[in-house]
PDB file of C-alpha atoms and ligand atoms in Angstrom:
ATOM      1  CA  MET H   1       5.410 -23.593  27.615  1.00 50.00           C
ATOM      2  CA  GLU H   2       2.988 -22.854  24.807  1.00 56.00           C
ATOM      3  CA  CYS H   3       1.160 -20.311  27.022  1.00 56.00           C
ATOM      4  CA  LEU H   4       4.424 -18.520  27.761  1.00 57.00           C
ATOM      5  CA  PHE H   5       5.147 -18.311  24.057  1.00 58.00           C
ATOM      6  CA  VAL H   6       1.668 -16.907  23.353  1.00 57.00           C
ATOM      7  CA  GLU H   7       2.021 -14.364  26.188  1.00 60.00           C
ATOM      8  CA  ARG H   8       5.411 -13.232  24.871  1.00 59.00           C
ATOM      9  CA  GLU H   9       4.018 -12.908  21.345  1.00 56.00           C
ATOM     10  CA  ILE H  10       1.109 -10.826  22.596  1.00 53.00           C
ATOM     11  CA  LYS H  11       3.422  -8.488  24.551  1.00 56.00           C
ATOM     12  CA  ARG H  12       5.697  -8.132  21.525  1.00 56.00           C
ATOM     13  CA  ASN H  13       2.805  -7.260  19.267  1.00 54.00           C
ATOM     14  CA  ILE H  14       1.084  -4.754  21.529  1.00 54.00           C
ATOM     15  CA  SER H  15       3.470  -2.057  20.501  1.00 53.00           C
ATOM     16  CA  VAL H  16       1.527   1.076  19.712  1.00 57.00           C
ATOM     17  CA  MET H  17      -0.869   2.653  22.155  1.00 59.00           C
ATOM     18  CA  SER H  18      -3.054   5.429  20.867  1.00 60.00           C
ATOM     19  CA  THR H  19      -6.168   7.460  21.422  1.00 64.00           C
ATOM     20  CA  VAL H  20      -8.536   6.938  18.512  1.00 69.00           C
ATOM     21  CA  GLY H  21     -11.801   8.841  18.084  1.00 75.00           C
ATOM     22  CA  ASN H  22     -13.766   8.625  21.300  1.00 78.00           C
ATOM     23  CA  SER H  23     -11.925   5.577  22.584  1.00 80.00           C
ATOM     24  CA  THR H  24      -8.871   5.655  24.796  1.00 83.00           C
ATOM     25  CA  ASN H  25      -6.252   3.019  25.607  1.00 85.00           C
ATOM     26  CA  ILE H  26      -6.548   1.459  22.176  1.00 87.00           C
ATOM     27  CA  PHE H  27      -3.665  -0.732  21.041  1.00 89.00           C
ATOM     28  CA  TRP H  28      -2.708  -1.713  17.514  1.00 88.00           C
ATOM     29  CA  GLN H  29      -2.294  -5.501  17.320  1.00 88.00           C
ATOM     30  CA  GLU H  30       0.238  -6.855  14.854  1.00 89.00           C
ATOM     31  CA  CYS H  31      -0.050 -10.421  13.525  1.00 91.00           C
ATOM     32  CA  PRO H  32       2.886 -12.446  12.244  1.00 93.00           C
ATOM     33  CA  VAL H  33       1.019 -13.246   9.045  1.00 96.00           C
ATOM     34  CA  GLY H  34       0.598  -9.971   7.202  1.00 95.00           C
ATOM     35  CA  LYS H  35      -0.632  -8.635   3.869  1.00 95.00           C
ATOM     36  CA  ILE H  36       2.524  -9.711   2.036  1.00 95.00           C
ATOM     37  CA  GLU H  37       2.156 -13.330   3.214  1.00 97.00           C
ATOM     38  CA  ARG H  38      -1.556 -13.372   2.335  1.00 98.00           C
ATOM     39  CA  GLN H  39      -0.851 -11.933  -1.121  1.00 97.00           C
ATOM     40  CA  LYS H  40       1.778 -14.609  -1.696  1.00 98.00           C
ATOM     41  CA  LEU H  41      -0.698 -17.292  -0.660  1.00 98.00           C
ATOM     42  CA  LEU H  42      -3.325 -15.952  -3.058  1.00 97.00           C
ATOM     43  CA  ASN H  43      -0.838 -15.051  -5.783  1.00 97.00           C
ATOM     44  CA  GLN H  44      -2.388 -11.636  -6.294  1.00 97.00           C
ATOM     45  CA  LYS H  45      -2.229  -8.084  -4.945  1.00 96.00           C
ATOM     46  CA  GLY H  46      -4.947  -6.693  -2.697  1.00 97.00           C
ATOM     47  CA  CYS H  47      -6.447  -3.450  -3.944  1.00 97.00           C
ATOM     48  CA  VAL H  48      -9.677  -1.480  -4.223  1.00 97.00           C
ATOM     49  CA  VAL H  49     -11.485  -0.726  -7.471  1.00 97.00           C
ATOM     50  CA  TRP H  50     -13.982   2.016  -6.626  1.00 96.00           C
ATOM     51  CA  ILE H  51     -16.808   2.422  -9.156  1.00 96.00           C
ATOM     52  CA  THR H  52     -18.759   5.674  -8.900  1.00 93.00           C
ATOM     53  CA  GLY H  53     -21.616   7.067 -10.975  1.00 92.00           C
ATOM     54  CA  LEU H  54     -25.282   7.875 -11.134  1.00 91.00           C
ATOM     55  CA  SER H  55     -27.974   5.370 -10.282  1.00 93.00           C
ATOM     56  CA  GLY H  56     -28.532   3.291 -13.411  1.00 94.00           C
ATOM     57  CA  SER H  57     -25.160   4.176 -14.945  1.00 93.00           C
ATOM     58  CA  GLY H  58     -24.056   0.518 -14.907  1.00 95.00           C
ATOM     59  CA  LYS H  59     -21.937   0.317 -11.744  1.00 96.00           C
ATOM     60  CA  SER H  60     -23.268  -3.034 -10.500  1.00 97.00           C
ATOM     61  CA  THR H  61     -23.177  -4.537 -13.994  1.00 97.00           C
ATOM     62  CA  LEU H  62     -19.524  -3.563 -14.425  1.00 97.00           C
ATOM     63  CA  ALA H  63     -18.646  -4.706 -10.879  1.00 98.00           C
ATOM     64  CA  CYS H  64     -20.160  -8.149 -11.520  1.00 98.00           C
ATOM     65  CA  SER H  65     -18.478  -8.471 -14.931  1.00 97.00           C
ATOM     66  CA  VAL H  66     -15.059  -7.634 -13.475  1.00 97.00           C
ATOM     67  CA  ASN H  67     -15.740 -10.018 -10.577  1.00 98.00           C
ATOM     68  CA  ARG H  68     -16.637 -12.841 -12.992  1.00 97.00           C
ATOM     69  CA  GLU H  69     -13.701 -12.149 -15.275  1.00 96.00           C
ATOM     70  CA  LEU H  70     -11.239 -12.152 -12.370  1.00 97.00           C
ATOM     71  CA  TYR H  71     -12.768 -15.381 -11.061  1.00 97.00           C
ATOM     72  CA  SER H  72     -12.308 -17.030 -14.446  1.00 97.00           C
ATOM     73  CA  ARG H  73      -8.646 -15.980 -14.307  1.00 96.00           C
ATOM     74  CA  GLY H  74      -8.226 -17.525 -10.848  1.00 97.00           C
ATOM     75  CA  LYS H  75      -8.189 -14.215  -8.968  1.00 97.00           C
ATOM     76  CA  LEU H  76     -10.218 -13.675  -5.825  1.00 98.00           C
ATOM     77  CA  SER H  77     -12.356 -10.541  -5.756  1.00 98.00           C
ATOM     78  CA  TYR H  78     -15.386  -9.407  -3.793  1.00 98.00           C
ATOM     79  CA  VAL H  79     -18.077  -6.893  -4.689  1.00 98.00           C
ATOM     80  CA  LEU H  80     -19.263  -4.341  -2.133  1.00 98.00           C
ATOM     81  CA  ASP H  81     -22.457  -3.017  -3.699  1.00 98.00           C
ATOM     82  CA  GLY H  82     -24.157   0.077  -2.267  1.00 98.00           C
ATOM     83  CA  ASP H  83     -27.631  -1.404  -2.599  1.00 97.00           C
ATOM     84  CA  ASN H  84     -26.645  -4.639  -0.831  1.00 98.00           C
ATOM     85  CA  LEU H  85     -24.774  -2.909   1.987  1.00 98.00           C
ATOM     86  CA  ARG H  86     -27.822  -0.794   2.743  1.00 98.00           C
ATOM     87  CA  HIS H  87     -29.618  -4.045   3.631  1.00 98.00           C
ATOM     88  CA  GLY H  88     -27.220  -4.630   6.527  1.00 97.00           C
ATOM     89  CA  LEU H  89     -24.116  -2.704   7.523  1.00 98.00           C
ATOM     90  CA  ASN H  90     -25.606   0.615   6.393  1.00 98.00           C
ATOM     91  CA  LYS H  91     -29.309   0.051   6.920  1.00 98.00           C
ATOM     92  CA  ASP H  92     -29.454   2.871   9.471  1.00 98.00           C
ATOM     93  CA  LEU H  93     -28.381   5.460   6.881  1.00 97.00           C
ATOM     94  CA  SER H  94     -30.518   7.705   4.678  1.00 95.00           C
ATOM     95  CA  PHE H  95     -29.572   9.578   1.513  1.00 93.00           C
ATOM     96  CA  LYS H  96     -28.966  12.964   3.103  1.00 92.00           C
ATOM     97  CA  ALA H  97     -25.425  14.266   2.551  1.00 90.00           C
ATOM     98  CA  GLU H  98     -24.063  13.394   6.031  1.00 95.00           C
ATOM     99  CA  ASP H  99     -25.422   9.858   5.780  1.00 96.00           C
ATOM    100  CA  ARG H 100     -23.936   9.352   2.318  1.00 94.00           C
ATOM    101  CA  THR H 101     -20.613  10.511   3.730  1.00 96.00           C
ATOM    102  CA  GLU H 102     -20.895   8.005   6.581  1.00 98.00           C
ATOM    103  CA  ASN H 103     -21.960   5.322   4.077  1.00 98.00           C
ATOM    104  CA  ILE H 104     -18.823   5.905   2.003  1.00 97.00           C
ATOM    105  CA  ARG H 105     -16.579   6.128   5.073  1.00 97.00           C
ATOM    106  CA  ARG H 106     -17.789   2.744   6.352  1.00 98.00           C
ATOM    107  CA  VAL H 107     -17.464   1.081   2.966  1.00 98.00           C
ATOM    108  CA  GLY H 108     -14.004   2.625   2.565  1.00 98.00           C
ATOM    109  CA  GLU H 109     -12.960   1.046   5.858  1.00 97.00           C
ATOM    110  CA  VAL H 110     -14.388  -2.336   4.865  1.00 98.00           C
ATOM    111  CA  ALA H 111     -12.746  -2.123   1.424  1.00 98.00           C
ATOM    112  CA  LYS H 112      -9.432  -1.359   3.090  1.00 97.00           C
ATOM    113  CA  LEU H 113      -9.774  -4.517   5.201  1.00 97.00           C
ATOM    114  CA  PHE H 114     -10.571  -6.602   2.124  1.00 98.00           C
ATOM    115  CA  ALA H 115      -7.519  -5.200   0.322  1.00 97.00           C
ATOM    116  CA  ASP H 116      -5.421  -5.920   3.402  1.00 96.00           C
ATOM    117  CA  ALA H 117      -6.767  -9.479   3.325  1.00 97.00           C
ATOM    118  CA  GLY H 118      -5.254  -9.697  -0.173  1.00 97.00           C
ATOM    119  CA  LEU H 119      -8.506  -9.499  -2.144  1.00 98.00           C
ATOM    120  CA  ILE H 120      -9.395  -7.336  -5.098  1.00 98.00           C
ATOM    121  CA  CYS H 121     -12.270  -5.414  -3.611  1.00 98.00           C
ATOM    122  CA  ILE H 122     -14.734  -3.899  -6.070  1.00 98.00           C
ATOM    123  CA  ALA H 123     -16.830  -1.187  -4.417  1.00 98.00           C
ATOM    124  CA  SER H 124     -19.823  -0.049  -6.405  1.00 98.00           C
ATOM    125  CA  LEU H 125     -21.591   2.975  -4.944  1.00 97.00           C
ATOM    126  CA  ILE H 126     -23.005   6.252  -6.250  1.00 94.00           C
ATOM    127  CA  SER H 127     -20.498   7.999  -3.919  1.00 94.00           C
ATOM    128  CA  PRO H 128     -21.247  11.406  -5.425  1.00 90.00           C
ATOM    129  CA  TYR H 129     -18.927  13.548  -3.330  1.00 89.00           C
ATOM    130  CA  LYS H 130     -15.291  13.854  -4.308  1.00 89.00           C
ATOM    131  CA  LYS H 131     -14.234  14.623  -0.740  1.00 92.00           C
ATOM    132  CA  ASP H 132     -15.684  11.280   0.448  1.00 94.00           C
ATOM    133  CA  ARG H 133     -13.967   9.303  -2.315  1.00 93.00           C
ATOM    134  CA  ASP H 134     -10.728  11.148  -1.627  1.00 92.00           C
ATOM    135  CA  ALA H 135     -10.995  10.180   2.038  1.00 95.00           C
ATOM    136  CA  CYS H 136     -11.241   6.516   0.961  1.00 95.00           C
ATOM    137  CA  ARG H 137      -8.270   6.914  -1.351  1.00 94.00           C
ATOM    138  CA  ALA H 138      -6.301   8.384   1.551  1.00 94.00           C
ATOM    139  CA  MET H 139      -6.980   5.229   3.604  1.00 92.00           C
ATOM    140  CA  LEU H 140      -4.992   3.186   1.059  1.00 88.00           C
ATOM    141  CA  SER H 141      -1.782   3.955  -0.751  1.00 76.00           C
ATOM    142  CA  ASP H 142      -2.552   5.574  -4.111  1.00 68.00           C
ATOM    143  CA  PRO H 143      -1.791   2.752  -6.595  1.00 82.00           C
ATOM    144  CA  ASN H 144      -4.034   0.451  -4.555  1.00 91.00           C
ATOM    145  CA  PHE H 145      -7.108   2.617  -5.103  1.00 94.00           C
ATOM    146  CA  ILE H 146      -8.400   2.641  -8.665  1.00 94.00           C
ATOM    147  CA  GLU H 147     -11.312   5.003  -9.187  1.00 92.00           C
ATOM    148  CA  VAL H 148     -13.660   4.290 -12.085  1.00 93.00           C
ATOM    149  CA  TYR H 149     -16.260   6.810 -13.169  1.00 90.00           C
ATOM    150  CA  MET H 150     -19.296   5.616 -15.128  1.00 91.00           C
ATOM    151  CA  ASN H 151     -19.533   8.526 -17.533  1.00 87.00           C
ATOM    152  CA  MET H 152     -23.200   8.187 -18.461  1.00 87.00           C
ATOM    153  CA  PRO H 153     -25.569  11.081 -19.138  1.00 86.00           C
ATOM    154  CA  LEU H 154     -28.476  11.496 -16.759  1.00 86.00           C
ATOM    155  CA  GLU H 155     -30.950  11.153 -19.658  1.00 88.00           C
ATOM    156  CA  LEU H 156     -29.698   7.633 -20.385  1.00 91.00           C
ATOM    157  CA  CYS H 157     -29.744   6.547 -16.733  1.00 92.00           C
ATOM    158  CA  GLU H 158     -33.217   7.988 -16.390  1.00 90.00           C
ATOM    159  CA  ALA H 159     -34.429   6.268 -19.552  1.00 94.00           C
ATOM    160  CA  ARG H 160     -33.240   2.922 -18.124  1.00 94.00           C
ATOM    161  CA  ASP H 161     -34.837   3.525 -14.704  1.00 94.00           C
ATOM    162  CA  VAL H 162     -34.747  -0.189 -13.871  1.00 93.00           C
ATOM    163  CA  LYS H 163     -35.881   0.368 -10.282  1.00 94.00           C
ATOM    164  CA  GLY H 164     -38.352   3.151 -11.034  1.00 94.00           C
ATOM    165  CA  LEU H 165     -36.347   5.528  -8.815  1.00 93.00           C
ATOM    166  CA  TYR H 166     -36.157   8.389 -11.324  1.00 91.00           C
ATOM    167  CA  LYS H 167     -39.931   8.250 -11.730  1.00 91.00           C
ATOM    168  CA  LEU H 168     -40.323   8.500  -7.953  1.00 91.00           C
ATOM    169  CA  ALA H 169     -37.777  11.348  -7.813  1.00 88.00           C
ATOM    170  CA  ARG H 170     -39.539  13.318 -10.578  1.00 87.00           C
ATOM    171  CA  ALA H 171     -42.829  12.803  -8.735  1.00 88.00           C
ATOM    172  CA  GLY H 172     -41.190  14.252  -5.603  1.00 87.00           C
ATOM    173  CA  LYS H 173     -41.590  10.981  -3.710  1.00 89.00           C
ATOM    174  CA  ILE H 174     -37.868  10.492  -3.048  1.00 88.00           C
ATOM    175  CA  LYS H 175     -35.207  13.144  -2.540  1.00 84.00           C
ATOM    176  CA  GLY H 176     -31.598  13.546  -3.593  1.00 80.00           C
ATOM    177  CA  LEU H 177     -31.494  11.256  -6.619  1.00 83.00           C
ATOM    178  CA  VAL H 178     -31.369  14.004  -9.234  1.00 73.00           C
ATOM    179  CA  SER H 179     -30.008  16.844  -7.128  1.00 68.00           C
ATOM    180  CA  LYS H 180     -27.979  19.515  -8.931  1.00 60.00           C
ATOM    181  CA  TYR H 181     -25.319  19.348  -6.238  1.00 59.00           C
ATOM    182  CA  ILE H 182     -24.684  15.681  -6.982  1.00 63.00           C
ATOM    183  CA  PHE H 183     -24.189  16.337 -10.699  1.00 61.00           C
ATOM    184  CA  CYS H 184     -21.870  19.264 -10.030  1.00 58.00           C
ATOM    185  CA  ASN H 185     -19.753  17.025  -7.830  1.00 61.00           C
ATOM    186  CA  PHE H 186     -19.470  14.451 -10.599  1.00 64.00           C
ATOM    187  CA  TYR H 187     -19.011  16.662 -13.601  1.00 59.00           C
ATOM    188  CA  GLU H 188     -16.716  19.271 -12.087  1.00 58.00           C
ATOM    189  CA  HIS H 189     -14.201  16.628 -11.100  1.00 60.00           C
ATOM    190  CA  ALA H 190     -14.815  14.027 -13.772  1.00 58.00           C
ATOM    191  CA  PRO H 191     -12.227  14.983 -16.401  1.00 46.00           C
ATOM    192  CA  LYS H 192      -9.191  15.176 -14.180  1.00 55.00           C
ATOM    193  CA  THR H 193      -9.807  13.026 -11.133  1.00 54.00           C
ATOM    194  CA  PHE H 194     -10.686   9.518 -12.175  1.00 57.00           C
ATOM    195  CA  SER H 195      -8.246   6.739 -12.997  1.00 59.00           C
ATOM    196  CA  LEU H 196     -10.655   5.390 -15.595  1.00 60.00           C
ATOM    197  CA  LYS H 197     -13.777   6.672 -17.273  1.00 56.00           C
ATOM    198  CA  PHE H 198     -16.248   4.170 -18.575  1.00 58.00           C
ATOM    199  CA  PHE H 199     -18.613   4.909 -21.415  1.00 53.00           C
ATOM    200  CA  GLY H 200     -21.007   1.979 -20.999  1.00 47.00           C
TER     201      GLY H 200
HETATM  202  N1  PPS I   1     -32.133   9.510  -3.091  1.00 52.76           N
HETATM  203  C1  PPS I   1     -32.412   8.214  -3.077  1.00 52.76           C
HETATM  204  N2  PPS I   1     -33.589   7.759  -2.606  1.00 52.76           N
HETATM  205  C2  PPS I   1     -33.871   6.435  -2.599  1.00 52.76           C
HETATM  206  N3  PPS I   1     -33.037   5.477  -3.053  1.00 52.76           N
HETATM  207  C3  PPS I   1     -31.869   5.874  -3.529  1.00 52.76           C
HETATM  208  C4  PPS I   1     -31.479   7.247  -3.570  1.00 52.76           C
HETATM  209  N4  PPS I   1     -30.242   7.329  -4.080  1.00 52.76           N
HETATM  210  C5  PPS I   1     -29.871   6.054  -4.348  1.00 52.76           C
HETATM  211  N5  PPS I   1     -30.846   5.178  -4.022  1.00 52.76           N
HETATM  212  C6  PPS I   1     -30.795   3.701  -4.118  1.00 52.76           C
HETATM  213  O1  PPS I   1     -29.833   3.210  -3.156  1.00 52.76           O
HETATM  214  C7  PPS I   1     -28.836   2.450  -3.821  1.00 52.76           C
HETATM  215  C8  PPS I   1     -27.513   2.537  -3.120  1.00 52.76           C
HETATM  216  O2  PPS I   1     -27.061   3.890  -3.088  1.00 52.76           O
HETATM  217  P1  PPS I   1     -25.587   4.203  -2.604  1.00 52.76           P
HETATM  218  O3  PPS I   1     -25.385   3.660  -1.235  1.00 52.76           O
HETATM  219  O4  PPS I   1     -24.641   3.711  -3.643  1.00 52.76           O
HETATM  220  O5  PPS I   1     -25.596   5.783  -2.575  1.00 52.76           O
HETATM  221  S1  PPS I   1     -24.485   6.739  -1.945  1.00 52.76           S
HETATM  222  O6  PPS I   1     -23.167   6.246  -2.387  1.00 52.76           O
HETATM  223  O7  PPS I   1     -24.612   6.737  -0.489  1.00 52.76           O
HETATM  224  O8  PPS I   1     -24.755   8.092  -2.507  1.00 52.76           O
HETATM  225  C9  PPS I   1     -28.857   2.973  -5.249  1.00 52.76           C
HETATM  226  O9  PPS I   1     -28.308   1.960  -6.053  1.00 52.76           O
HETATM  227  P2  PPS I   1     -27.954   2.190  -7.613  1.00 52.76           P
HETATM  228  O10 PPS I   1     -29.249   2.482  -8.325  1.00 52.76           O
HETATM  229  O11 PPS I   1     -27.366   0.859  -8.012  1.00 52.76           O
HETATM  230  O12 PPS I   1     -26.969   3.305  -7.716  1.00 52.76           O
HETATM  231  C10 PPS I   1     -30.324   3.221  -5.480  1.00 52.76           C
HETATM  232  O13 PPS I   1     -30.989   2.003  -5.749  1.00 52.76           O
HETATM  233  N1  ADP I   2     -22.830  -1.122 -20.833  1.00 52.76           N
HETATM  234  C1  ADP I   2     -24.168  -1.216 -20.785  1.00 52.76           C
HETATM  235  N2  ADP I   2     -24.901  -1.127 -21.912  1.00 52.76           N
HETATM  236  C2  ADP I   2     -26.239  -1.215 -21.872  1.00 52.76           C
HETATM  237  N3  ADP I   2     -26.964  -1.391 -20.746  1.00 52.76           N
HETATM  238  C3  ADP I   2     -26.290  -1.476 -19.603  1.00 52.76           C
HETATM  239  C4  ADP I   2     -24.860  -1.384 -19.537  1.00 52.76           C
HETATM  240  N4  ADP I   2     -24.476  -1.488 -18.250  1.00 52.76           N
HETATM  241  C5  ADP I   2     -25.602  -1.631 -17.530  1.00 52.76           C
HETATM  242  N5  ADP I   2     -26.690  -1.641 -18.329  1.00 52.76           N
HETATM  243  C6  ADP I   2     -28.088  -1.768 -17.902  1.00 52.76           C
HETATM  244  O1  ADP I   2     -28.425  -0.566 -17.200  1.00 52.76           O
HETATM  245  C7  ADP I   2     -29.259  -0.874 -16.100  1.00 52.76           C
HETATM  246  C8  ADP I   2     -28.635  -0.305 -14.832  1.00 52.76           C
HETATM  247  O2  ADP I   2     -27.425  -0.968 -14.593  1.00 52.76           O
HETATM  248  P1  ADP I   2     -26.862  -1.175 -13.126  1.00 52.76           P
HETATM  249  O3  ADP I   2     -25.587  -1.932 -13.255  1.00 52.76           O
HETATM  250  O4  ADP I   2     -27.918  -1.746 -12.234  1.00 52.76           O
HETATM  251  O5  ADP I   2     -26.577   0.348 -12.711  1.00 52.76           O
HETATM  252  P2  ADP I   2     -26.217   0.971 -11.300  1.00 52.76           P
HETATM  253  O6  ADP I   2     -25.601  -0.119 -10.464  1.00 52.76           O
HETATM  254  O7  ADP I   2     -25.247   2.064 -11.615  1.00 52.76           O
HETATM  255  O8  ADP I   2     -27.497   1.490 -10.725  1.00 52.76           O
HETATM  256  C9  ADP I   2     -29.422  -2.392 -16.077  1.00 52.76           C
HETATM  257  O9  ADP I   2     -30.654  -2.731 -16.703  1.00 52.76           O
HETATM  258  C10 ADP I   2     -28.266  -2.897 -16.902  1.00 52.76           C
HETATM  259  O10 ADP I   2     -28.579  -4.115 -17.550  1.00 52.76           O
END
């Protein structure tokens, strides 16, 4: 009896068949407990806070502060930090433009799942390219994607140089950290695009 019920539920939920990417015969599975039910359970709304900015601009610090503050208010959040994700999920990626794009795409997908789970997901990545951040925004509905730009001058980030990365970049030992293209992407779009600008 129980098996019949499960079988019927499965048939009812396998409603949409599609061809996605390189895979065929992919079905979207619906579950009876959805985002609305999870949000009710947690008494909060799932969303993504996306923090972008130069290395050393204070992204991780802000992400952790918001995380702690939300925790103290009884709200469940989770930080997806670029550095940490490159130890696992994204350890196969470099810092060339295509790999950064793939990095952001993957984190966008993960963030979307966290938001769907009902959590406040705080993503903290350099994410220098507007087109990549826009692609993440497009994965969620607009009010659920809050973009925060750490509006810090390069000189200040470089003076901090906690990890010694700017020193390595200036010595030509690492590439892409202080590229002109990255700054153009930030500064061209900074005034009009971001939900919030942070002057740390
Ligand atoms: N070009 C280059 N070479 C070597 N190391 C670098 C480079 N760019 C970034 N980093 C370090 O990687 C951390 C995570 O970067 P992200 O994944 O956020 O970068 S990106 O969004 O893909 O552009 C990043 O973390 P933060 O310093 O916290 O920003 C740096 O520690
Ligand atoms: N608002 C702030 N004022 C002063 N120092 C800060 C501020 N935010 C971060 N820092 C310091 O700047 C350094 C880099 O911060 P971090 O959060 O690691 O930057 P990012 O994640 O962008 O690389 C750290 O030493 C941190 O303590």
